[in-house]
Structures are given as C-alpha cells and as structure tokens.
Amino acid sequence: NRTSTTDWSASTAGATNTASLTLSAAVFPASGLTFTWTSPNFGPSISYSPLGHTALFGNRNLDDVIISDAGGVAGGGLAPRVYWRVNIGGTWQSAATTSGSSPYDFIIGTAGLVVGDTVNYFVVAQDLAGLVTANPSAGFTATDVNTILTYPTSPSFYFVVGLPLTG
C-alpha cells in the first residue's frame, strides 16, 4: 500500500492503496527500508479428458485426472471428488477419489442407465488453504469439496447410446 508513484521514501506505508509503484532502477526502495510481497493463492488446477458417449449401462471410470496446487491438494475427508447426476433435474451424487495423489481416478456410480440417459459430471478439489475449484467451473461455488452451493452451469456430460445394428 503506497501513496506515491515515483518515490518510495516519500510514500506512506499502510495507507489505502491509491497508487501503483513499479520497482525499477529509477524507482527503488531507499536503503534500510524493508518491503514484503505475498504471492496470490489460487485454488487447485484440475484437468481431464472428457468421457465419450457410451453404450454401457453401468459405472464409468474417470481416470488420470490431473489436480495440482502449489500449496498442496487436500486429502482425507476433503479429498477430490467427482459429482454426477443422471438427466437434467436428477439429484447430484458424489464419490471421493480412489487415488491418494495425482493423477487421480474416480468412479461415477451410474448403474442402471438406459439408452437416452445423459450423465452430467464435474470434478472438485480444494487446497490446504481451503480454496475450492471445479472443472468445469462456470457458475460453481462451494465452501469445501463436500458442500456445493451452486453447481456448474455447463458440466461435462456423456450420452448413453444404443449399440449399433449389424447385419
């Protein structure tokens, strides 16, 4: 929080941040002054290859999900989870990862599907600082991986299709 854009020694520490002061050879802190900077913390990065449409009626594996965070990914009861629902209006369900570290594997528990069903899904993770992210993330908010406040507006999905006819 500096109040000058040209002279470190003439600026006031701790005031409202009304100016931006760029560190350079011409604008450098006076000898004996100490300045600290803390890098911003972002939630975990989540990436995976979307599942293709299927003729299978049971559970699906979502494997090799890469989740990383500079401060570490939470585990135990706050381990990464996959959320899914069958068809629009279905109830969201979830399961924790079956892996202890990245790449993570998940099982989408969708036994009993029929041709024409659509399965929506997304992956959620949080870091050790408690920041929660999801993929896809548009519209998503949560307090932790177990408490989703708003679900993604455009989750990943796959269709259950019939087997091709052969003749």
Short mmCIF file of C-alpha atoms in Angstrom, two decimals:
data_model
loop_
_atom_site.label_atom_id
_atom_site.label_comp_id
_atom_site.label_asym_id
_atom_site.label_seq_id
_atom_site.Cartn_x
_atom_site.Cartn_y
_atom_site.Cartn_z
CA ASN A 1 0.00 0.00 0.00
CA ARG A 2 1.93 3.01 -1.25
CA THR A 3 0.76 6.56 -1.89
CA SER A 4 3.39 7.69 -4.41
CA THR A 5 4.11 6.52 -7.92
CA THR A 6 7.65 7.89 -8.16
CA ASP A 7 9.41 7.90 -4.77
CA TRP A 8 9.42 5.01 -2.28
CA SER A 9 10.84 7.08 0.55
CA ALA A 10 8.18 9.78 0.11
CA SER A 11 5.32 7.27 0.13
CA THR A 12 3.38 6.22 3.19
CA ALA A 13 3.16 2.56 4.18
CA GLY A 14 -0.13 1.13 5.35
CA ALA A 15 -2.36 3.76 3.76
CA THR A 16 -5.14 2.96 1.35
CA ASN A 17 -3.72 1.60 -1.87
CA THR A 18 -4.28 4.58 -4.16
CA ALA A 19 -1.13 4.31 -6.27
CA SER A 20 0.95 1.72 -8.05
CA LEU A 21 4.72 1.91 -7.65
CA THR A 22 6.80 -0.21 -10.01
CA LEU A 23 10.17 -1.44 -8.81
CA SER A 24 12.87 -0.34 -11.27
CA ALA A 25 16.41 1.06 -11.35
CA ALA A 26 14.95 4.59 -11.27
CA VAL A 27 12.32 3.85 -8.61
CA PHE A 28 13.91 1.71 -5.91
CA PRO A 29 13.31 1.47 -2.15
CA ALA A 30 15.59 3.67 -0.07
CA SER A 31 18.41 1.88 1.74
CA GLY A 32 17.28 0.37 5.01
CA LEU A 33 13.60 0.11 4.06
CA THR A 34 12.03 -3.36 4.04
CA PHE A 35 9.15 -4.27 1.76
CA THR A 36 7.26 -7.55 1.64
CA TRP A 37 5.18 -9.14 -1.06
CA THR A 38 2.95 -12.17 -0.84
CA SER A 39 2.02 -14.05 -3.96
CA PRO A 40 -1.69 -14.63 -4.51
CA ASN A 41 -3.11 -18.07 -3.68
CA PHE A 42 -5.23 -19.82 -6.28
CA GLY A 43 -7.27 -22.98 -5.86
CA PRO A 44 -6.18 -26.27 -7.41
CA SER A 45 -5.83 -26.71 -11.16
CA ILE A 46 -7.97 -29.61 -12.48
CA SER A 47 -7.70 -31.16 -15.94
CA TYR A 48 -9.04 -34.35 -17.51
CA SER A 49 -10.07 -35.83 -20.83
CA PRO A 50 -13.88 -35.80 -21.07
CA LEU A 51 -15.62 -39.17 -21.25
CA GLY A 52 -17.07 -40.13 -24.61
CA HIS A 53 -20.61 -41.32 -25.23
CA THR A 54 -21.16 -44.96 -24.29
CA ALA A 55 -23.35 -47.99 -24.87
CA LEU A 56 -22.61 -49.21 -21.33
CA PHE A 57 -25.31 -49.02 -18.66
CA GLY A 58 -23.13 -49.15 -15.55
CA ASN A 59 -20.48 -47.26 -13.65
CA ARG A 60 -17.81 -45.31 -15.53
CA ASN A 61 -14.21 -44.67 -14.59
CA LEU A 62 -12.87 -41.15 -14.91
CA ASP A 63 -9.13 -41.82 -14.71
CA ASP A 64 -5.93 -39.80 -14.93
CA VAL A 65 -7.39 -36.55 -13.61
CA ILE A 66 -4.51 -34.15 -13.03
CA ILE A 67 -5.02 -31.99 -9.93
CA SER A 68 -2.21 -29.74 -8.75
CA ASP A 69 -1.74 -26.87 -6.33
CA ALA A 70 1.46 -25.16 -5.22
CA GLY A 71 0.38 -25.39 -1.57
CA GLY A 72 -0.88 -28.97 -1.80
CA VAL A 73 -4.19 -30.69 -2.51
CA ALA A 74 -6.35 -31.61 0.49
CA GLY A 75 -6.88 -35.29 1.32
CA GLY A 76 -8.85 -37.41 3.76
CA GLY A 77 -12.42 -36.18 4.15
CA LEU A 78 -11.60 -33.22 1.89
CA ALA A 79 -10.04 -35.30 -0.91
CA PRO A 80 -11.03 -34.50 -4.52
CA ARG A 81 -14.47 -35.70 -5.57
CA VAL A 82 -16.45 -36.34 -8.73
CA TYR A 83 -20.09 -35.21 -8.79
CA TRP A 84 -22.67 -36.56 -11.24
CA ARG A 85 -26.36 -36.65 -11.98
CA VAL A 86 -28.44 -38.63 -14.45
CA ASN A 87 -30.54 -36.41 -16.71
CA ILE A 88 -31.49 -32.79 -16.07
CA GLY A 89 -33.28 -32.50 -12.76
CA GLY A 90 -31.58 -35.59 -11.35
CA THR A 91 -30.07 -35.50 -7.88
CA TRP A 92 -26.35 -34.76 -7.71
CA GLN A 93 -24.31 -37.56 -6.15
CA SER A 94 -20.60 -37.72 -5.42
CA ALA A 95 -17.71 -40.04 -4.67
CA ALA A 96 -14.22 -39.35 -3.40
CA THR A 97 -11.19 -40.25 -5.47
CA THR A 98 -9.91 -43.81 -5.39
CA SER A 99 -6.32 -42.48 -5.54
CA GLY A 100 -4.04 -40.91 -2.97
CA SER A 101 -2.32 -38.45 -5.28
CA SER A 102 -2.34 -37.04 -8.82
CA PRO A 103 -3.22 -38.37 -11.29
CA TYR A 104 -6.50 -39.12 -9.53
CA ASP A 105 -9.05 -41.77 -10.50
CA PHE A 106 -12.79 -41.64 -9.85
CA ILE A 107 -15.78 -43.94 -10.27
CA ILE A 108 -19.02 -42.38 -11.47
CA GLY A 109 -21.64 -44.64 -9.87
CA THR A 110 -24.32 -44.77 -12.52
CA ALA A 111 -25.52 -48.39 -12.52
CA GLY A 112 -28.95 -48.86 -14.12
CA LEU A 113 -28.68 -46.39 -17.00
CA VAL A 114 -30.82 -46.81 -20.11
CA VAL A 115 -30.43 -45.71 -23.71
CA GLY A 116 -31.12 -41.99 -23.95
CA ASP A 117 -29.85 -41.06 -20.47
CA THR A 118 -27.44 -38.15 -20.14
CA VAL A 119 -24.88 -38.14 -17.34
CA ASN A 120 -23.59 -34.73 -16.23
CA TYR A 121 -20.41 -34.68 -14.14
CA PHE A 122 -17.61 -32.47 -12.81
CA VAL A 123 -14.55 -32.79 -10.57
CA VAL A 124 -13.98 -30.67 -7.47
CA ALA A 125 -10.84 -30.24 -5.34
CA GLN A 126 -9.56 -27.94 -2.63
CA ASP A 127 -6.13 -26.93 -1.47
CA LEU A 128 -4.68 -26.94 2.03
CA ALA A 129 -5.67 -23.27 2.41
CA GLY A 130 -9.32 -24.21 1.81
CA LEU A 131 -9.73 -22.74 -1.70
CA VAL A 132 -12.17 -24.87 -3.72
CA THR A 133 -12.25 -25.18 -7.52
CA ALA A 134 -14.09 -27.32 -10.04
CA ASN A 135 -13.74 -28.35 -13.67
CA PRO A 136 -15.88 -27.12 -15.39
CA SER A 137 -16.10 -24.10 -13.12
CA ALA A 138 -18.58 -21.61 -14.64
CA GLY A 139 -21.29 -20.93 -12.06
CA PHE A 140 -19.63 -23.12 -9.41
CA THR A 141 -19.37 -22.10 -5.75
CA ALA A 142 -18.60 -24.21 -2.68
CA THR A 143 -17.37 -23.92 0.88
CA ASP A 144 -15.48 -27.24 0.62
CA VAL A 145 -15.49 -30.32 -1.61
CA ASN A 146 -18.45 -31.76 0.30
CA THR A 147 -20.58 -28.60 0.41
CA ILE A 148 -21.52 -27.34 -3.06
CA LEU A 149 -23.54 -24.12 -3.01
CA THR A 150 -24.09 -23.79 -6.78
CA TYR A 151 -23.29 -26.46 -9.35
CA PRO A 152 -21.50 -25.67 -12.63
CA THR A 153 -23.88 -24.26 -15.23
CA SER A 154 -22.31 -26.37 -18.01
CA PRO A 155 -20.90 -29.58 -16.51
CA SER A 156 -19.17 -32.23 -18.59
CA PHE A 157 -21.55 -34.88 -19.92
CA TYR A 158 -21.95 -38.08 -21.90
CA PHE A 159 -24.91 -39.81 -23.54
CA VAL A 160 -25.91 -43.44 -23.24
CA VAL A 161 -26.43 -44.61 -26.81
CA GLY A 162 -27.77 -47.87 -28.25
CA LEU A 163 -25.47 -50.49 -29.74
CA PRO A 164 -25.10 -50.21 -33.49
CA LEU A 165 -27.07 -52.74 -35.51
CA THR A 166 -25.08 -55.26 -37.51
CA GLY A 167 -26.35 -57.24 -40.44
#
